[in-house]
Amino acid sequence: MNLTVIGTGYVGLVTGTCLADMGNNVICADINKEKVEKMKQGLVPIYEPNLDELFHKNIQGKRLHFTTKLEEAIKHSNVIFLALPTPQGEDGSADLSYVESVAHELGTLIEDYKIIINKSTVPIGTSDLVKKIISSHTKVPFDVVSNPEFLREGFAVKDFMEPQRIIIGSSSEKAKEVLTQLYKPFIDVNRPIIFMDERSSELTKYASNNFLATKITFMNEIANLCEIIGADVDKVRMGMGSDNRIGNRFLYPGIGYGGSCFPKDVNALVKSSDESGYDFKILKSVLEINRKQKKSLVPKLLKYFENDLSNRKIAIWGLAFKPNTDDIREAPAIDVINELLLMKASISVYDPKAMPNMKCIYDDKIHFGENAYDILEDADCLLVCTEWSEFISPDFNKMKVLLKEPVIFDGRNIFDLETMRKNEFHYVSVGRRIIQGD
């Protein structure tokens, strides 16, 4: 098929590249001229495992193309994906200005039947809004479909190629038939297409992300309780996760969730619920608890250093909101760094992928290390904010030599308590007992 993807962020670029890899002829459109030129030269603008290989393969195969000319992109195909940003507005709602702007242009440019697919995470009723906008400009037949993405940063290519399910929200039999054919290579008996109406599809995406955010938040509350009563959250987690009604995913406690999806989507559903006259109390609690949890390491530092962090050198491992991505949007590390700067601490950081993005925020306010070890030299303690695999089995003897004191505050519970005891670290984690160093 000839396909068009408008928007080349995480969702758009992964969608376009993976669909091209199935033999489709895909053109990706973006208004950022510099970005488009770099992609034409073979430069992938984001870090996402396995994307680089597919990207170059399909450019060389002449199945993946890029343009800044929307008219050219629209004429290219009858199936158009909207993978546009829907950033959080000041009031918590999703900003649909990009979607609305493109809808207006589509209405003036389409000359024959098009299937327009909302791939972005959008509020309930957006499909109706897009239809209304396009219809105000043209009498040409078209269908608007809700087809939400369920891609995890760090696993986006795998998630697209091996989806657990594909949600299609449409009342058009013609659109359903075309999309069934398009997604045929990705589905089997265990990976179904689920058809529903547009509004149910839009809510399904929000409901899924909000449930996962709630599950994470609940586990963080359990971890906080464990610290008070002397229980071990790891044992509680294993006991809970062995129940197949609950499952063991998203039960790992830490210093809160971040990223481009969960914070924005929880806020957006709360805002939509308020506008509909429904007080979604549990989600409002999730927002408040996560806001506090992202800073929860700081009081532990203050307690250890007797409420004075001024001139203390703090080393931080991990800046991205999760491993295997360079995305720092809503990353807990930002909340931690901001708090420490207010307390006049000196901060040195290392992350395998996210430091360029973090430099855009802090510049010379913090020190960026060359590797995980050089930032430890003469540091008063180490904080772990992201569970990158390269941090999990470090040289503890080397760490003890470099650090002023063998002290670790672990916001992701990446180290085993017994290992910390044997290596004589003072070790503070989330929801587990404190290991007292010698």
Coordinates of C-alpha atoms in Angstrom, one line a residue:
M1 CA 0.0 0.0 0.0
N2 CA 1.0 3.7 -0.4
L3 CA 0.9 5.2 3.1
T4 CA 1.5 8.6 4.6
V5 CA 2.5 9.4 8.2
I6 CA 2.3 13.0 9.3
G7 CA 4.6 13.6 12.2
T8 CA 8.0 12.0 12.8
G9 CA 8.3 11.7 16.6
Y10 CA 8.6 8.4 18.4
V11 CA 5.2 7.2 17.2
G12 CA 5.3 8.5 13.7
L13 CA 8.8 7.4 12.8
V14 CA 8.4 3.9 14.3
T15 CA 5.0 3.5 12.6
G16 CA 6.4 4.7 9.2
T17 CA 9.5 2.6 9.4
C18 CA 7.8 -0.6 10.5
L19 CA 5.1 -0.3 7.9
A20 CA 7.7 0.2 5.2
D21 CA 9.5 -2.9 6.4
M22 CA 6.3 -4.9 5.6
G23 CA 6.7 -3.8 1.9
N24 CA 4.5 -0.7 2.0
N25 CA 5.6 2.5 0.3
V26 CA 5.7 5.1 3.1
I27 CA 6.2 8.9 3.0
C28 CA 6.7 10.6 6.3
A29 CA 5.9 14.3 6.5
D30 CA 7.1 16.9 9.1
I31 CA 7.2 20.7 9.2
N32 CA 10.8 20.6 10.7
K33 CA 13.0 21.2 7.6
E34 CA 16.2 20.5 9.4
K35 CA 14.9 17.2 10.8
V36 CA 13.6 16.1 7.4
E37 CA 16.9 16.9 5.7
K38 CA 18.8 14.9 8.3
M39 CA 16.4 11.9 7.9
K40 CA 16.9 12.1 4.1
Q41 CA 20.7 11.8 4.8
G42 CA 20.0 8.7 6.9
L43 CA 20.3 10.2 10.4
V44 CA 17.7 8.9 12.9
P45 CA 16.6 11.8 15.1
I46 CA 15.7 9.7 18.1
Y47 CA 17.3 6.9 20.1
E48 CA 15.2 3.8 19.9
P49 CA 16.7 0.2 20.0
N50 CA 16.6 -1.6 16.6
L51 CA 15.1 1.4 14.8
D52 CA 18.3 2.5 13.2
E53 CA 18.7 -0.8 11.3
L54 CA 15.2 -0.8 9.9
F55 CA 15.4 2.9 9.1
H56 CA 18.4 2.5 6.8
K57 CA 17.2 -0.8 5.4
N58 CA 14.0 0.8 4.1
I59 CA 15.5 4.0 2.9
Q60 CA 17.9 1.9 0.8
G61 CA 15.0 -0.2 -0.3
K62 CA 13.3 3.0 -1.5
R63 CA 10.2 2.2 0.6
L64 CA 10.7 5.0 3.2
H65 CA 10.7 8.7 2.2
F66 CA 10.5 12.1 3.9
T67 CA 9.1 15.5 2.9
T68 CA 8.1 18.8 4.4
K69 CA 5.4 19.3 1.7
L70 CA 2.0 18.2 3.1
E71 CA 0.3 18.4 -0.2
E72 CA 2.8 15.9 -1.7
A73 CA 2.4 13.6 1.2
I74 CA -1.4 13.6 1.1
K75 CA -1.5 12.9 -2.7
H76 CA 0.8 10.0 -2.1
S77 CA -1.8 7.7 -0.6
N78 CA -5.3 7.0 0.5
V79 CA -4.3 6.0 4.0
I80 CA -3.0 8.9 6.2
F81 CA -1.7 8.4 9.7
L82 CA -1.8 11.4 12.1
A83 CA 1.1 11.0 14.6
L84 CA 1.1 14.5 15.9
P85 CA 2.1 15.8 19.3
T86 CA -0.7 16.4 21.8
P87 CA 1.3 18.2 24.6
Q88 CA -0.2 18.9 28.0
G89 CA -1.7 22.3 28.2
E90 CA -1.4 24.6 31.3
D91 CA -4.7 23.3 32.6
G92 CA -3.8 19.6 32.2
S93 CA -5.8 19.0 29.0
A94 CA -4.3 17.7 25.8
D95 CA -3.4 20.4 23.3
L96 CA -5.0 19.5 20.0
S97 CA -3.7 22.5 18.1
Y98 CA -1.4 20.4 15.9
V99 CA -4.2 17.9 15.1
E100 CA -6.7 20.7 14.4
S101 CA -4.2 22.5 12.1
V102 CA -3.5 19.4 10.0
A103 CA -7.2 18.6 9.8
H104 CA -7.9 22.0 8.3
E105 CA -5.2 21.5 5.8
L106 CA -6.4 18.0 4.9
G107 CA -9.9 19.4 4.3
T108 CA -8.5 21.8 1.7
L109 CA -6.1 19.4 0.0
I110 CA -7.9 16.0 -0.3
E111 CA -9.2 15.3 -3.8
D112 CA -10.3 11.7 -3.5
Y113 CA -11.3 9.2 -0.8
K114 CA -8.9 9.1 2.2
I115 CA -8.8 7.1 5.4
I116 CA -7.4 9.4 8.1
I117 CA -6.1 7.6 11.1
N118 CA -5.6 9.2 14.5
K119 CA -2.5 7.4 15.9
S120 CA -1.8 10.1 18.5
T121 CA -3.2 9.8 22.0
V122 CA -6.2 12.1 21.9
P123 CA -9.1 13.0 24.1
I124 CA -12.4 11.3 23.7
G125 CA -14.3 12.9 20.8
T126 CA -11.3 13.9 18.8
S127 CA -12.3 11.7 15.8
D128 CA -15.6 13.6 15.7
L129 CA -13.7 16.9 15.9
V130 CA -11.4 15.9 13.0
K131 CA -14.4 14.8 10.9
K132 CA -16.2 18.1 11.6
I133 CA -13.1 20.2 10.6
I134 CA -12.4 18.3 7.4
S135 CA -16.1 18.4 6.4
S136 CA -16.1 22.2 6.8
H137 CA -13.7 22.4 3.8
T138 CA -14.7 19.6 1.4
K139 CA -17.4 17.3 0.1
V140 CA -14.9 14.6 -0.9
P141 CA -15.6 11.3 0.9
F142 CA -13.3 10.3 3.7
D143 CA -13.2 8.3 6.9
V144 CA -11.6 9.1 10.3
V145 CA -10.4 6.2 12.3
S146 CA -9.1 5.9 15.9
N147 CA -6.1 3.5 15.9
P148 CA -4.2 4.2 19.2
E149 CA -0.6 3.2 19.6
F150 CA 0.7 1.0 22.5
L151 CA 4.4 1.5 22.0
R152 CA 6.8 1.5 24.9
E153 CA 9.9 3.7 24.5
G154 CA 12.9 1.3 24.5
F155 CA 10.7 -1.5 23.0
A156 CA 8.8 0.5 20.4
V157 CA 9.9 -1.5 17.3
K158 CA 9.2 -4.8 19.0
D159 CA 5.8 -3.6 20.2
F160 CA 4.8 -2.5 16.7
M161 CA 6.0 -5.7 15.0
E162 CA 4.6 -8.0 17.7
P163 CA 1.5 -6.1 19.1
Q164 CA -0.5 -7.7 21.8
R165 CA -3.6 -6.3 20.1
I166 CA -4.6 -3.7 17.5
I167 CA -7.4 -1.4 18.3
I168 CA -9.5 0.0 15.4
G169 CA -12.2 2.5 16.2
S170 CA -14.4 3.0 13.1
S171 CA -18.0 2.8 11.9
S172 CA -16.9 2.4 8.3
E173 CA -16.8 -1.1 6.8
K174 CA -14.6 0.2 4.0
A175 CA -12.0 1.5 6.4
K176 CA -12.1 -1.7 8.5
E177 CA -11.5 -3.8 5.4
V178 CA -8.5 -1.7 4.3
L179 CA -6.9 -1.7 7.8
T180 CA -7.5 -5.4 8.2
Q181 CA -5.5 -5.9 5.1
L182 CA -2.8 -3.4 6.2
Y183 CA -2.3 -5.1 9.6
K184 CA -2.6 -8.7 8.4
P185 CA 1.2 -9.3 8.7
F186 CA 1.1 -8.3 12.4
I187 CA -1.8 -10.3 13.6
D188 CA -2.5 -13.9 14.5
V189 CA -4.8 -15.8 16.9
N190 CA -2.9 -14.4 19.9
R191 CA -2.6 -10.9 18.4
P192 CA -6.1 -9.9 17.4
I193 CA -7.6 -6.8 15.8
I194 CA -10.3 -5.5 18.1
F195 CA -13.0 -3.4 16.4
M196 CA -15.0 -0.8 18.3
D197 CA -16.5 2.6 17.9
E198 CA -14.2 5.7 17.8
R199 CA -14.9 7.0 21.2
S200 CA -14.4 3.6 22.9
S201 CA -11.1 3.3 21.0
E202 CA -9.9 6.7 22.2
L203 CA -10.9 5.9 25.8
T204 CA -9.2 2.5 25.6
K205 CA -5.8 4.1 25.2
Y206 CA -6.4 6.5 28.1
A207 CA -7.8 3.7 30.3
S208 CA -4.8 1.5 29.6
N209 CA -2.2 4.1 30.4
N210 CA -4.1 5.4 33.4
F211 CA -4.5 1.9 34.9
L212 CA -0.8 1.2 34.5
A213 CA 0.1 4.5 36.1
T214 CA -2.3 3.7 39.0
K215 CA -0.7 0.2 39.4
I216 CA 2.8 1.8 39.7
T217 CA 1.5 4.4 42.1
F218 CA -0.2 1.7 44.3
M219 CA 3.0 -0.2 44.5
N220 CA 5.0 2.9 45.5
E221 CA 2.5 3.4 48.3
I222 CA 3.0 -0.2 49.4
A223 CA 6.7 0.4 49.4
N224 CA 6.4 3.6 51.5
L225 CA 4.3 1.6 54.0
C226 CA 6.9 -1.2 54.0
E227 CA 9.5 1.3 55.1
I228 CA 7.4 2.3 58.1
I229 CA 6.3 -1.1 59.3
G230 CA 9.5 -3.0 58.5
A231 CA 8.2 -5.2 55.7
D232 CA 10.1 -6.0 52.5
V233 CA 8.5 -4.7 49.3
D234 CA 10.3 -7.2 47.2
K235 CA 8.7 -10.1 49.0
V236 CA 5.3 -8.4 48.9
R237 CA 5.7 -7.8 45.2
M238 CA 6.5 -11.4 44.5
G239 CA 3.6 -12.6 46.6
M240 CA 1.2 -10.2 44.7
G241 CA 2.7 -10.9 41.2
S242 CA 2.2 -14.7 41.6
D243 CA -1.5 -14.1 41.5
N244 CA -2.5 -14.3 37.8
R245 CA -5.3 -11.9 38.4
I246 CA -2.7 -9.3 39.2
G247 CA 0.4 -10.3 37.3
N248 CA 4.0 -9.2 38.0
R249 CA 4.4 -6.4 35.6
F250 CA 4.4 -2.7 36.7
L251 CA 4.8 -3.9 40.4
Y252 CA 8.3 -2.6 40.8
P253 CA 8.5 0.3 43.2
G254 CA 10.7 3.3 42.7
I255 CA 10.8 7.1 42.5
G256 CA 7.7 7.5 40.4
Y257 CA 6.8 7.4 36.7
G258 CA 7.8 9.9 34.1
G259 CA 8.0 10.0 30.3
S260 CA 5.8 11.4 27.5
C261 CA 2.8 9.3 28.1
F262 CA 1.7 8.5 31.7
P263 CA 2.0 12.0 33.2
K264 CA 0.3 13.6 30.2
D265 CA -2.4 11.0 29.8
V266 CA -3.4 10.9 33.5
N267 CA -3.7 14.7 33.5
A268 CA -5.7 14.6 30.3
L269 CA -8.2 12.0 31.5
V270 CA -8.7 13.9 34.8
K271 CA -9.4 17.1 32.8
S272 CA -11.8 15.3 30.4
S273 CA -13.6 13.7 33.3
D274 CA -13.9 17.1 35.1
E275 CA -15.3 18.6 31.9
S276 CA -17.8 15.7 31.7
G277 CA -18.9 16.3 35.2
Y278 CA -17.2 13.3 36.7
D279 CA -14.8 13.6 39.7
F280 CA -12.1 10.9 39.0
K281 CA -10.8 10.9 42.5
I282 CA -8.4 7.9 42.2
L283 CA -6.5 9.5 39.3
K284 CA -6.2 12.8 41.1
S285 CA -4.6 10.9 44.0
V286 CA -2.3 9.2 41.5
L287 CA -1.1 12.6 40.3
E288 CA -0.4 13.9 43.8
I289 CA 1.3 10.7 45.0
N290 CA 3.5 10.5 42.0
R291 CA 4.5 14.2 42.3
K292 CA 5.7 13.5 45.8
Q293 CA 7.3 10.1 45.0
K294 CA 9.6 11.6 42.4
K295 CA 11.3 13.6 45.1
S296 CA 11.2 10.9 47.7
L297 CA 15.0 10.3 47.7
V298 CA 15.7 13.8 48.9
P299 CA 14.3 13.5 52.4
K300 CA 16.4 10.3 52.8
L301 CA 19.5 12.2 51.8
L302 CA 18.7 15.0 54.2
K303 CA 18.2 12.6 57.1
Y304 CA 21.6 10.9 56.4
F305 CA 23.5 14.2 56.0
E306 CA 21.7 15.9 59.0
N307 CA 19.6 18.3 56.9
D308 CA 22.6 20.0 55.3
L309 CA 23.5 19.2 51.6
S310 CA 25.4 22.4 50.9
N311 CA 28.7 21.7 49.3
R312 CA 28.0 18.0 49.3
K313 CA 29.0 16.4 46.0
I314 CA 26.2 14.1 44.8
A315 CA 26.7 11.6 42.0
I316 CA 23.7 10.5 40.0
W317 CA 23.4 7.5 37.7
G318 CA 20.6 7.7 35.2
L319 CA 18.7 10.7 33.8
A320 CA 16.2 9.3 31.3
F321 CA 12.8 8.5 32.7
K322 CA 13.4 4.8 32.0
P323 CA 16.3 2.8 30.5
N324 CA 16.8 2.2 26.7
T325 CA 15.7 5.7 25.8
D326 CA 17.2 9.2 25.7
D327 CA 13.8 10.7 26.7
I328 CA 13.9 13.0 29.8
R329 CA 10.4 14.3 29.7
E330 CA 8.9 14.2 33.2
A331 CA 12.0 12.2 34.4
P332 CA 12.2 11.9 38.2
A333 CA 15.9 12.8 37.9
I334 CA 14.9 16.3 37.0
D335 CA 12.8 16.7 40.2
V336 CA 15.7 15.3 42.2
I337 CA 18.3 17.6 40.6
N338 CA 16.1 20.7 41.1
E339 CA 15.7 19.9 44.8
L340 CA 19.4 19.3 45.3
L341 CA 20.4 22.5 43.5
L342 CA 18.1 24.5 45.8
M343 CA 20.0 23.0 48.7
K344 CA 23.3 24.1 47.2
A345 CA 24.6 20.6 46.5
S346 CA 27.2 20.0 43.8
I347 CA 25.9 17.5 41.2
S348 CA 27.7 15.1 38.8
V349 CA 25.6 12.9 36.5
Y350 CA 26.0 10.1 34.0
D351 CA 23.5 8.5 31.6
P352 CA 24.4 6.4 28.6
K353 CA 22.0 8.2 26.2
A354 CA 20.2 11.1 27.9
M355 CA 23.0 13.6 28.7
P356 CA 22.7 15.7 25.5
N357 CA 19.0 16.3 26.3
M358 CA 19.7 17.1 29.9
K359 CA 22.5 19.5 29.0
C360 CA 19.9 21.6 27.2
I361 CA 18.2 22.1 30.6
Y362 CA 21.1 22.5 33.0
D363 CA 24.1 23.5 30.8
D364 CA 26.9 24.2 33.3
K365 CA 24.8 24.0 36.4
I366 CA 25.7 20.4 36.9
H367 CA 28.7 18.3 35.8
F368 CA 28.3 15.6 33.1
G369 CA 30.6 12.7 33.4
E370 CA 32.3 10.6 30.7
N371 CA 31.3 7.3 32.3
A372 CA 29.6 5.9 35.4
Y373 CA 32.8 5.8 37.5
D374 CA 34.4 9.2 36.9
I375 CA 31.5 11.1 38.6
L376 CA 32.0 9.0 41.8
E377 CA 35.4 10.5 42.6
D378 CA 35.2 12.3 45.9
A379 CA 31.4 12.2 45.8
D380 CA 29.7 12.0 49.2
C381 CA 27.1 9.5 47.9
L382 CA 25.6 8.0 44.8
L383 CA 21.9 8.3 43.7
V384 CA 20.4 5.8 41.2
C385 CA 17.5 7.4 39.2
T386 CA 17.4 5.1 36.1
E387 CA 17.9 1.3 36.0
W388 CA 20.2 1.1 33.0
S389 CA 21.5 -2.5 32.7
E390 CA 25.1 -1.3 32.8
F391 CA 24.6 -0.1 36.4
I392 CA 23.3 -3.4 37.7
S393 CA 26.7 -5.2 38.1
P394 CA 29.3 -2.6 38.8
D395 CA 32.7 -2.9 40.3
F396 CA 31.8 -2.3 44.0
N397 CA 35.5 -2.2 45.1
K398 CA 36.2 0.5 42.6
M399 CA 33.2 2.4 43.7
K400 CA 34.3 2.3 47.3
V401 CA 37.7 3.7 46.4
L402 CA 36.2 6.6 44.4
L403 CA 33.5 7.6 46.8
K404 CA 34.3 9.6 50.0
E405 CA 32.0 7.2 51.8
P406 CA 30.4 4.0 50.5
V407 CA 26.8 5.4 50.5
I408 CA 24.1 4.7 47.9
F409 CA 20.6 5.9 47.7
D410 CA 18.8 3.7 45.1
G411 CA 15.6 4.9 43.6
R412 CA 15.2 1.8 41.5
N413 CA 16.2 -1.0 43.8
I414 CA 18.7 -2.3 41.3
F415 CA 21.0 -3.8 44.0
D416 CA 20.5 -6.8 46.1
L417 CA 20.4 -6.2 49.9
E418 CA 22.8 -9.0 50.7
T419 CA 25.3 -7.8 48.1
M420 CA 25.2 -4.4 49.6
R421 CA 25.8 -5.9 53.1
K422 CA 28.7 -8.0 52.0
N423 CA 30.3 -5.0 50.2
E424 CA 29.8 -2.9 53.4
F425 CA 27.8 -0.1 51.7
H426 CA 25.4 2.1 53.5
Y427 CA 22.4 1.4 51.2
V428 CA 19.0 3.1 51.2
S429 CA 16.4 1.8 48.7
V430 CA 12.7 1.9 48.2
G431 CA 10.4 -0.2 50.5
R432 CA 13.3 -2.3 51.9
R433 CA 15.3 -2.2 55.1
I434 CA 18.3 0.1 55.3
I435 CA 21.7 -1.6 55.1
Q436 CA 24.0 0.1 57.6
G437 CA 27.5 0.5 56.3
D438 CA 30.5 0.1 58.5

